[in-house]
JSON list of C-alpha atoms and ligand atoms in Angstrom, two decimals:
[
{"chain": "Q", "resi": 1, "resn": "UNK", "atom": "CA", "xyz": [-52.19, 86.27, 1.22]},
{"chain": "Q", "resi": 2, "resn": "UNK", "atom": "CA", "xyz": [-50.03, 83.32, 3.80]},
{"chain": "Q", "resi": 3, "resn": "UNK", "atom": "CA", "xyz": [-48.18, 82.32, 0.96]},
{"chain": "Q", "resi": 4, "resn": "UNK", "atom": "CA", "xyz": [-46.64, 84.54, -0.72]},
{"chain": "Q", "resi": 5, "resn": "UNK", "atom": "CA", "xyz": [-45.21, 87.39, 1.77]},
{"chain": "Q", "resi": 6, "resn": "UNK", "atom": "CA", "xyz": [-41.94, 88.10, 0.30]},
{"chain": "Q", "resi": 7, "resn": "UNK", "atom": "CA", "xyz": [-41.07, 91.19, -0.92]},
{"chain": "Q", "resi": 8, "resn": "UNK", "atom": "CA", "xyz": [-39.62, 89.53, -4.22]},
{"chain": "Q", "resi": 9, "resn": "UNK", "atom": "CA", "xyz": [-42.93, 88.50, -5.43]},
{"chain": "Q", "resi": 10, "resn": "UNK", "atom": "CA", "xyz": [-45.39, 90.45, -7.77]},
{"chain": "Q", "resi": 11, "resn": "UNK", "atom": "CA", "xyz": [-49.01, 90.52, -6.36]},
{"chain": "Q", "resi": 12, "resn": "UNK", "atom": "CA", "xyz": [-51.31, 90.63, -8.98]},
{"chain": "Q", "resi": 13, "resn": "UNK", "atom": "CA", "xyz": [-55.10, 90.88, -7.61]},
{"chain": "Q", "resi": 14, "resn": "UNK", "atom": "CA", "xyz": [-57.52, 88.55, -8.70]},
{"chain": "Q", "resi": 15, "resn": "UNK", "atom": "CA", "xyz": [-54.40, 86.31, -11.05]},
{"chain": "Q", "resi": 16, "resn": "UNK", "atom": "CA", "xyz": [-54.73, 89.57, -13.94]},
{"chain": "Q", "resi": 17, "resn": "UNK", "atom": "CA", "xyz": [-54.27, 93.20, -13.75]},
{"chain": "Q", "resi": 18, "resn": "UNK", "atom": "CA", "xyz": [-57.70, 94.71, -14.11]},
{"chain": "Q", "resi": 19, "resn": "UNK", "atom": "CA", "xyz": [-57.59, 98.60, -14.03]},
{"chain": "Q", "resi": 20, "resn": "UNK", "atom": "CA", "xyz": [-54.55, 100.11, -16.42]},
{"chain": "Q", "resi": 21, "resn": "UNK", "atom": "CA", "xyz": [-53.91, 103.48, -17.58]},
{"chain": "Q", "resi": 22, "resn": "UNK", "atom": "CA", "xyz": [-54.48, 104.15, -20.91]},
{"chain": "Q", "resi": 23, "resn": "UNK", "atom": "CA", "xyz": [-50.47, 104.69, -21.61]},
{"chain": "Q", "resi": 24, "resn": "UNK", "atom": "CA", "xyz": [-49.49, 101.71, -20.03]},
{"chain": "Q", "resi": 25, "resn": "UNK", "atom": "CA", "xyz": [-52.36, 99.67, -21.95]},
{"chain": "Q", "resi": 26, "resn": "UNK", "atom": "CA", "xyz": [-50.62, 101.06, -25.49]},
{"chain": "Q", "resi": 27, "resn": "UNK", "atom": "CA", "xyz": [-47.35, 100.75, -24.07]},
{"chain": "Q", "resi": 28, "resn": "UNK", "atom": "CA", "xyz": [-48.22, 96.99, -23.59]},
{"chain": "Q", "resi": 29, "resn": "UNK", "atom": "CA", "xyz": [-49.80, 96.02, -26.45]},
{"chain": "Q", "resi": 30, "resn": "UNK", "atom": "CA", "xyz": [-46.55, 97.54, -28.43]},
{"chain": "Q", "resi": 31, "resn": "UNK", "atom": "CA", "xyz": [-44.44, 95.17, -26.43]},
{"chain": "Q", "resi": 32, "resn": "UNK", "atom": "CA", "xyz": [-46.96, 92.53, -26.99]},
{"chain": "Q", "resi": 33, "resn": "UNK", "atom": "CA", "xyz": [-46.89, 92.76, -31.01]},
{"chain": "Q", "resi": 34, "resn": "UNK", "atom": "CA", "xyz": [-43.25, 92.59, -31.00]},
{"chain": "Q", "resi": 35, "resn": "UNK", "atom": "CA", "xyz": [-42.93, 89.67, -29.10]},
{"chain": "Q", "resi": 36, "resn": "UNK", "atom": "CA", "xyz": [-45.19, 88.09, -31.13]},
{"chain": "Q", "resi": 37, "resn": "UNK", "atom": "CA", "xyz": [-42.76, 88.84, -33.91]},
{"chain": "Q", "resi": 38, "resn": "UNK", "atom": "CA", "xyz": [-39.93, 87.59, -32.57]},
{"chain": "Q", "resi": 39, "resn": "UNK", "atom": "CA", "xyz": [-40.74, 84.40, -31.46]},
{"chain": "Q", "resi": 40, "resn": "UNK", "atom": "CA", "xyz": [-39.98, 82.72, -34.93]},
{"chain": "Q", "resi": 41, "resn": "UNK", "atom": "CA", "xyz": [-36.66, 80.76, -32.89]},
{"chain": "Q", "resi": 42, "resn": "UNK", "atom": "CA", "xyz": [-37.47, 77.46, -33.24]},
{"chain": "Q", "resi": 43, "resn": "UNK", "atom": "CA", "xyz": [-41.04, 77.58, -31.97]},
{"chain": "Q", "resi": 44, "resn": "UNK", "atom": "CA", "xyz": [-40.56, 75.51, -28.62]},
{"chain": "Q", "resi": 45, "resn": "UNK", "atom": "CA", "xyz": [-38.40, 77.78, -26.24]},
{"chain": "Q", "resi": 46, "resn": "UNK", "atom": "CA", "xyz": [-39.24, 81.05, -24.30]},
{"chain": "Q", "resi": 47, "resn": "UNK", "atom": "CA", "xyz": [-37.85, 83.25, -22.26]},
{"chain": "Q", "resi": 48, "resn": "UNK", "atom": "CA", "xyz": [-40.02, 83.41, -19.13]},
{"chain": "Q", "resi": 49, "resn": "UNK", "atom": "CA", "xyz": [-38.71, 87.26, -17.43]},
{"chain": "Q", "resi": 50, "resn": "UNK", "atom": "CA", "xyz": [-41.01, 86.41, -14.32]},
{"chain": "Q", "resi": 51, "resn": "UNK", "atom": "CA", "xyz": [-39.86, 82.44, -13.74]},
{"chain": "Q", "resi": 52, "resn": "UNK", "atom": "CA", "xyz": [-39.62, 82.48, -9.77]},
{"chain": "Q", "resi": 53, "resn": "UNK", "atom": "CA", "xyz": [-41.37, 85.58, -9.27]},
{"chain": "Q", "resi": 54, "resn": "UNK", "atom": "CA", "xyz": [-44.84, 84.29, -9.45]},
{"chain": "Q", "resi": 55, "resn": "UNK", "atom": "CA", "xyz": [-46.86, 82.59, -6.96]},
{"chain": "Q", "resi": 56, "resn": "UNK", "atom": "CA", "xyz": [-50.44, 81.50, -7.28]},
{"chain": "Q", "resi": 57, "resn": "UNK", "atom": "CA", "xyz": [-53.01, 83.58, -5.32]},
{"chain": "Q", "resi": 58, "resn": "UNK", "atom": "CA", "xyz": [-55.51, 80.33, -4.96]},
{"chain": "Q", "resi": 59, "resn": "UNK", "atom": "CA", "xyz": [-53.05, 77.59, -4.36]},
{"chain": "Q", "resi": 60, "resn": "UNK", "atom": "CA", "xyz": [-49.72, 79.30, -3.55]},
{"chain": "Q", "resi": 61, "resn": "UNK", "atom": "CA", "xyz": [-47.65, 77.32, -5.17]},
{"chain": "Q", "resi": 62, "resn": "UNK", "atom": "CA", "xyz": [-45.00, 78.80, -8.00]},
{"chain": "Q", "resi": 63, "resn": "UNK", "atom": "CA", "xyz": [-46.37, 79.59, -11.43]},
{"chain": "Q", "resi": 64, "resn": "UNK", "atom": "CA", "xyz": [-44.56, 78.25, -14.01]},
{"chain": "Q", "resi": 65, "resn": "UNK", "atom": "CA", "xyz": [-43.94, 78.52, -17.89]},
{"chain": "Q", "resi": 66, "resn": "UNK", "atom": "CA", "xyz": [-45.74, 76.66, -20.04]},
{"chain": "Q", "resi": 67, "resn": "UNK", "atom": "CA", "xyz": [-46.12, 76.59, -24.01]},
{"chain": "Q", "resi": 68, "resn": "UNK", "atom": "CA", "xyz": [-48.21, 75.42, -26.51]},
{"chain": "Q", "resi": 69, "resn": "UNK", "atom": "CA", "xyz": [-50.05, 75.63, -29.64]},
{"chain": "Q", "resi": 70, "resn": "UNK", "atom": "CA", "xyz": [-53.29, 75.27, -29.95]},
{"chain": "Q", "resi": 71, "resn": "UNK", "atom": "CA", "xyz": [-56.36, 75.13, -32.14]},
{"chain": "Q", "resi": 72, "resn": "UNK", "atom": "CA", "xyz": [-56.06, 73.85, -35.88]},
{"chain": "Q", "resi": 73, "resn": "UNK", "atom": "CA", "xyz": [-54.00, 77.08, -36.56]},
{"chain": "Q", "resi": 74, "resn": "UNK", "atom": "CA", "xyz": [-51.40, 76.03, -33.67]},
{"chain": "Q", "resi": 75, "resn": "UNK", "atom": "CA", "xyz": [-51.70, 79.45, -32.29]},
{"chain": "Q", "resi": 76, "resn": "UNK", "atom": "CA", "xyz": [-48.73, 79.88, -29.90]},
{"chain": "Q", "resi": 77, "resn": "UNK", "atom": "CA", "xyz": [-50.04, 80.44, -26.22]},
{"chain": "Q", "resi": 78, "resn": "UNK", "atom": "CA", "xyz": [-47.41, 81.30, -23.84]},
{"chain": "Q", "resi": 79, "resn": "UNK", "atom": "CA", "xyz": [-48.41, 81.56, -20.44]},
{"chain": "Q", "resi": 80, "resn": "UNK", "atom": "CA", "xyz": [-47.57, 81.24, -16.46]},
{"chain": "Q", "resi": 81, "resn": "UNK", "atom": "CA", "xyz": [-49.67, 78.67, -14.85]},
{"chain": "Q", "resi": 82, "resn": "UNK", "atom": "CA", "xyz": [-49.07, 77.07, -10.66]},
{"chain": "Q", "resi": 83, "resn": "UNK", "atom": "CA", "xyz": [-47.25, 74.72, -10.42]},
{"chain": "Q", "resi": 84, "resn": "UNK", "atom": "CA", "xyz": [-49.80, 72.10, -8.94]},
{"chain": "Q", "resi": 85, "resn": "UNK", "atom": "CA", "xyz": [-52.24, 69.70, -10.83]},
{"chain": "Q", "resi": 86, "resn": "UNK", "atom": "CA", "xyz": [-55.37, 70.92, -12.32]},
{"chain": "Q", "resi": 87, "resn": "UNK", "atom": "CA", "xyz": [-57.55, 69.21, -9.99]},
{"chain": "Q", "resi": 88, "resn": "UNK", "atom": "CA", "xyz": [-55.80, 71.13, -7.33]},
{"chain": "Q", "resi": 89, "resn": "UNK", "atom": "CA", "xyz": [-56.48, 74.62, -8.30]},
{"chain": "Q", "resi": 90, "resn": "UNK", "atom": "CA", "xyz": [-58.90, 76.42, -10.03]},
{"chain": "Q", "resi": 91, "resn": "UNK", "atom": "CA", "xyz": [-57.16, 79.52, -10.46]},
{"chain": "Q", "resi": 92, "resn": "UNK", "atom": "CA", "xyz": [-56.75, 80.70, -14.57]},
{"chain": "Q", "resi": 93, "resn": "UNK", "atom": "CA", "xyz": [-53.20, 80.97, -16.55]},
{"chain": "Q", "resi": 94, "resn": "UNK", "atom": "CA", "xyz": [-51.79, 83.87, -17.13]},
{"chain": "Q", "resi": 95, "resn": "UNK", "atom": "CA", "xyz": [-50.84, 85.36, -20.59]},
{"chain": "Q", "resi": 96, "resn": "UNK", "atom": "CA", "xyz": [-47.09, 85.41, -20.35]},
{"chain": "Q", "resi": 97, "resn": "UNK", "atom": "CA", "xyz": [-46.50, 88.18, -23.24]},
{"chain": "Q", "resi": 98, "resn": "UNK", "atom": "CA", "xyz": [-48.96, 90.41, -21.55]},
{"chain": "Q", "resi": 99, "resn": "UNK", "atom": "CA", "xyz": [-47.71, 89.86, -17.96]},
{"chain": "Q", "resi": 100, "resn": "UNK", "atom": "CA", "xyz": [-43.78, 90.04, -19.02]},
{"chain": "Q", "resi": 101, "resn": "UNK", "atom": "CA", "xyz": [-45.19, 93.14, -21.11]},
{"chain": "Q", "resi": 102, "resn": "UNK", "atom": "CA", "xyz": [-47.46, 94.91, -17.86]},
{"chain": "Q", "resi": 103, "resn": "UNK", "atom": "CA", "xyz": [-44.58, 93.98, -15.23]},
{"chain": "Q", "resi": 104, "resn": "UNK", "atom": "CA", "xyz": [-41.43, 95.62, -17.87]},
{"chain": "Q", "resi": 105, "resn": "UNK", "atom": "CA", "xyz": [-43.17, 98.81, -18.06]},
{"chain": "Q", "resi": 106, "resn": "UNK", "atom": "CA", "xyz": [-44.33, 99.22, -14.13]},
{"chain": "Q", "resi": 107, "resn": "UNK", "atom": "CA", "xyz": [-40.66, 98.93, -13.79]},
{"chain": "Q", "resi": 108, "resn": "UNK", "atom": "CA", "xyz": [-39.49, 101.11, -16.49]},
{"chain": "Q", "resi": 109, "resn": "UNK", "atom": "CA", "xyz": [-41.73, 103.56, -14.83]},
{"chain": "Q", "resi": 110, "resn": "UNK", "atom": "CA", "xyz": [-40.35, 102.96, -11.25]},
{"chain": "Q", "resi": 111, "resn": "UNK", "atom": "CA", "xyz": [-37.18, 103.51, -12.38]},
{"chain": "Q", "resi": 112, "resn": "UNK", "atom": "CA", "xyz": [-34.55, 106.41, -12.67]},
{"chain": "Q", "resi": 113, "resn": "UNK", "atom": "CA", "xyz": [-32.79, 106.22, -16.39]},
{"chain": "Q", "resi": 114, "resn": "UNK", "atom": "CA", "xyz": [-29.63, 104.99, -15.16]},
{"chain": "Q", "resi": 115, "resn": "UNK", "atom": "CA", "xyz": [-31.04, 101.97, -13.00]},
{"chain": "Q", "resi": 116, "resn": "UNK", "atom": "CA", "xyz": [-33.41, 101.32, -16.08]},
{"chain": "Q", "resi": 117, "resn": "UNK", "atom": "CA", "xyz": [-30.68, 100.90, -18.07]},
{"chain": "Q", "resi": 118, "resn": "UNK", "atom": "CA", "xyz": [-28.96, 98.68, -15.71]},
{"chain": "Q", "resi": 119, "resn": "UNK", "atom": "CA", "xyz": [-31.74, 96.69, -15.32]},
{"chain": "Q", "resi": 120, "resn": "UNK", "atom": "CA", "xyz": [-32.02, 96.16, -19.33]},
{"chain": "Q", "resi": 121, "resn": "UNK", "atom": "CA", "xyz": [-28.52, 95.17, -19.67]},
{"chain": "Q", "resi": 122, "resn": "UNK", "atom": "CA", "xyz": [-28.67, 92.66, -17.41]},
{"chain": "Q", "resi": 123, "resn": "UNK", "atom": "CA", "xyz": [-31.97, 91.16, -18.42]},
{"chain": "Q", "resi": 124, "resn": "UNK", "atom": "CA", "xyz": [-30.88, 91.45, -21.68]},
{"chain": "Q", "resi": 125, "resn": "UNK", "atom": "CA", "xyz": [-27.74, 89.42, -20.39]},
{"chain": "Q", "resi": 126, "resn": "UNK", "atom": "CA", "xyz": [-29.43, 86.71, -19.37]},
{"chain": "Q", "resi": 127, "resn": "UNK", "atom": "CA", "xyz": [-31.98, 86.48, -22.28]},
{"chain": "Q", "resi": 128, "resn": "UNK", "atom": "CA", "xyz": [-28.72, 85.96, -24.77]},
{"chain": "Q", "resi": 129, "resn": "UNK", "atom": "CA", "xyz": [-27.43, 83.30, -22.04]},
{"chain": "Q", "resi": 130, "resn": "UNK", "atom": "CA", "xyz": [-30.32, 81.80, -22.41]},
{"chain": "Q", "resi": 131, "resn": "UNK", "atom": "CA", "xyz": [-30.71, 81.58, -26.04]},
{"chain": "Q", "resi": 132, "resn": "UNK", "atom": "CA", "xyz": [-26.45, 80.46, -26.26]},
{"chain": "Q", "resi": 133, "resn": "UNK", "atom": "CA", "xyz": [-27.63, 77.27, -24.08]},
{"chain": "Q", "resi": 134, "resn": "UNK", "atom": "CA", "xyz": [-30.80, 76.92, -26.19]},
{"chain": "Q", "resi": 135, "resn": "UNK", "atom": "CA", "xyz": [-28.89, 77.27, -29.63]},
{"chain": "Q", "resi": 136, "resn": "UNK", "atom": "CA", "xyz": [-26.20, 74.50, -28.28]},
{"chain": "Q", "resi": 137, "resn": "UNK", "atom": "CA", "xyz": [-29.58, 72.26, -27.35]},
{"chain": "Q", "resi": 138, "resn": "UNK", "atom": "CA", "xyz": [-30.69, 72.36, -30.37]},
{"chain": "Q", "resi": 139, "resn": "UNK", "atom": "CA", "xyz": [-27.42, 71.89, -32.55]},
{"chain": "Q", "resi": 140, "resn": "UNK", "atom": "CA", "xyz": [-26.99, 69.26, -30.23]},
{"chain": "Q", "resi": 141, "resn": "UNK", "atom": "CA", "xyz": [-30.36, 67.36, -31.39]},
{"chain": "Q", "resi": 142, "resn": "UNK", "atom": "CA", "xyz": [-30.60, 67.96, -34.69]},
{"chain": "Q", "resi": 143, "resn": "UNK", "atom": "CA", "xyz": [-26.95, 66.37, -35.59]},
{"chain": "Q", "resi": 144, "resn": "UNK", "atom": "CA", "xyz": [-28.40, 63.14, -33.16]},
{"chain": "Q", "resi": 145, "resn": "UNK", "atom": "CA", "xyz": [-31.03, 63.64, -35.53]},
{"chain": "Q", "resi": 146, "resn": "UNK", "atom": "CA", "xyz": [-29.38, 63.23, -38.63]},
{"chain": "Q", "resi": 147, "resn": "UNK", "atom": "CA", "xyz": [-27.07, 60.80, -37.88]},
{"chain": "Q", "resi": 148, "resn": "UNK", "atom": "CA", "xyz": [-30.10, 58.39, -36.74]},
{"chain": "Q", "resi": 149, "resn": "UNK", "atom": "CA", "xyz": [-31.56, 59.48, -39.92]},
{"chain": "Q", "resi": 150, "resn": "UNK", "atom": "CA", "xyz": [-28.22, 58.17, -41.75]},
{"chain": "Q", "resi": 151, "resn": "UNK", "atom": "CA", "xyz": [-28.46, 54.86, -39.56]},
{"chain": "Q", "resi": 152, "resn": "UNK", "atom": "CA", "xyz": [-31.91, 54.39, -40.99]},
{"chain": "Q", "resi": 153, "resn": "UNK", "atom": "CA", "xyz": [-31.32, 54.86, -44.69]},
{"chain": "Q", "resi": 154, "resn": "UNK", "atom": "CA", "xyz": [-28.65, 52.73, -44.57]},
{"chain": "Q", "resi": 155, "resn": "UNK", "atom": "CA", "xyz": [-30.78, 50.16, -42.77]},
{"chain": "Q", "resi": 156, "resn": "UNK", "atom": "CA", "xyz": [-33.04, 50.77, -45.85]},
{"chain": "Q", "resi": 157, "resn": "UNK", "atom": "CA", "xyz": [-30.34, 50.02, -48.21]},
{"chain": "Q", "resi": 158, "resn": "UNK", "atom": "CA", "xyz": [-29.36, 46.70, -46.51]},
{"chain": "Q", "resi": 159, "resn": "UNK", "atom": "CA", "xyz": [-32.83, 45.62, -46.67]},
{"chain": "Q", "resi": 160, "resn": "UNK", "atom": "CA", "xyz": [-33.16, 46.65, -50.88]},
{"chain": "Q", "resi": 161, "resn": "UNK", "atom": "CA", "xyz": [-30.22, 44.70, -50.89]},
{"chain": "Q", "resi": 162, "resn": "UNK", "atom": "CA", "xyz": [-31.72, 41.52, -49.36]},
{"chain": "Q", "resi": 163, "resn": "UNK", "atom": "CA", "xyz": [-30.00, 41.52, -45.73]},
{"chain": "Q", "resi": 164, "resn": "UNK", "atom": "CA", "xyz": [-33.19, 40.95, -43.75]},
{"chain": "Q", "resi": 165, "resn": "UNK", "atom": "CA", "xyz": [-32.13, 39.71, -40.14]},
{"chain": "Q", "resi": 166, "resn": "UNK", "atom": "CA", "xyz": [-33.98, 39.97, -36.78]},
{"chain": "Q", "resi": 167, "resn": "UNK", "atom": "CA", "xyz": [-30.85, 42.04, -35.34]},
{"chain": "Q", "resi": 168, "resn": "UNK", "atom": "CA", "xyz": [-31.39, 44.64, -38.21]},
{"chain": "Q", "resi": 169, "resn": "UNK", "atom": "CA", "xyz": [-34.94, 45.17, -37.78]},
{"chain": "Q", "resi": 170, "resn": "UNK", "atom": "CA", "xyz": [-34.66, 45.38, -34.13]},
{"chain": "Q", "resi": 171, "resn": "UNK", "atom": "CA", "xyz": [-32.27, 48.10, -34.80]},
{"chain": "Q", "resi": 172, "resn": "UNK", "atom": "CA", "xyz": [-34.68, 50.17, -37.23]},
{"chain": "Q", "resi": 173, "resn": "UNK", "atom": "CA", "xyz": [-36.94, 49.71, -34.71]},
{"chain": "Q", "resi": 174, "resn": "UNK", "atom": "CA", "xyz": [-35.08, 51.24, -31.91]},
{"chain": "Q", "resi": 175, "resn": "UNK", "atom": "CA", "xyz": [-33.84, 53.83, -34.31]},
{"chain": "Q", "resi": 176, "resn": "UNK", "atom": "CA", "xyz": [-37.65, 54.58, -35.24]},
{"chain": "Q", "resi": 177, "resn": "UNK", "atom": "CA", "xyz": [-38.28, 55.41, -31.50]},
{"chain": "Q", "resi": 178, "resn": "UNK", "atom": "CA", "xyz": [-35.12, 57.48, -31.38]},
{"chain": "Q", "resi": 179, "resn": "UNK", "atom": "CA", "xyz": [-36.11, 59.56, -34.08]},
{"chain": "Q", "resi": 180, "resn": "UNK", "atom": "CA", "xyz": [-39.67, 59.92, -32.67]},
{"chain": "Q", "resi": 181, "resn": "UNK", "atom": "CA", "xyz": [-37.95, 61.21, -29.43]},
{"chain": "Q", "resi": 182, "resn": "UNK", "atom": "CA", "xyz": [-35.61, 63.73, -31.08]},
{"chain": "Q", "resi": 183, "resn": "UNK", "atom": "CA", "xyz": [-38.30, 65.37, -33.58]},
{"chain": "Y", "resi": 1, "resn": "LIG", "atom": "ZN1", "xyz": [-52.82, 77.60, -8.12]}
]
């Protein structure tokens, strides 16, 4: 379409592959079930292999990662959705595990063994980058964490032990939001 003329974008037709070989369809569904698997890290990151890559076919603007978990099972749904308010376009998400999934094997196909395994090392690269910065994140937040959490209980024992002023509770109560924030 006029937005999206650069070589370094995928074009999917119609926002979802529709016709796949029988292969690739098992080949995908393999890489599918094993994401699904490893995605016990801390249930809020992802690596998105196609951030920048994807631009909407209705709106044009970027598609972006988004995750959440939904229904009363909190289902994990991963997917790539434009960057643009709902209103604004009409056009569906995108299953990220299947897209990361169809895209890594049209690759692996396109490729000759050696660039292949270039082209793993270096995505593989980037994943563990990724997950270094994510790790330090989260170390980062939980020891914020606990030390609010040690602010509070001793808050808690002031109070047991009759020190009740309007400066203490003001500090729970900023504390309180604090803690909110960081879970
Ligand atoms: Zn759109």
């Amino acid at each position: 379409n006029n937005h999206a003329q650069k070589d370094s974008y995928i074009r999917i037709g119609g926002g979802c592959p529709a016709i796949i070989g029988k292969k690739l369809f098992v080949q995908v569904q393999r890489i599918k079930a094993k994401n699904k698997r490893n995605t016990g890290r801390y249930h809020s990151k992802e690596f998105y292999l196609l951030t920048g890559k994807l631009v909407c076919d209705v709106c044009g603007k970027r598609m972006i990662g988004n995750l959440r978990f939904s229904g009363r099972s909190k289902t994990r749904l991963a997917t790539y959705r434009c960057n643009t308010h709902r209103a604004m376009c009409n056009n569906k998400e995108l299953n990220k595990d299947y897209l990361d999934a169809y895209i890594a094997v049209l690759i692996g196909e396109r490729l000759k063994p050696k660039n292949l395994r270039k082209a793993v090392s270096k995505v593989n690269q980037q994943v563990q980058k990724f997950n270094s910065s994510y790790d330090k994140y989260h170390t980062d937040v939980l020891q914020q964490y606990n030390e609010v959490q040690d602010s509070l209980a001793n808050i808690t024992k002031a109070i047991e032990k009759g020190i009740f002023t309007d400066d203490l509770l003001q500090r729970a109560e900023r504390l309180e939001n604090e803690k909110t924030k960081l879970e």
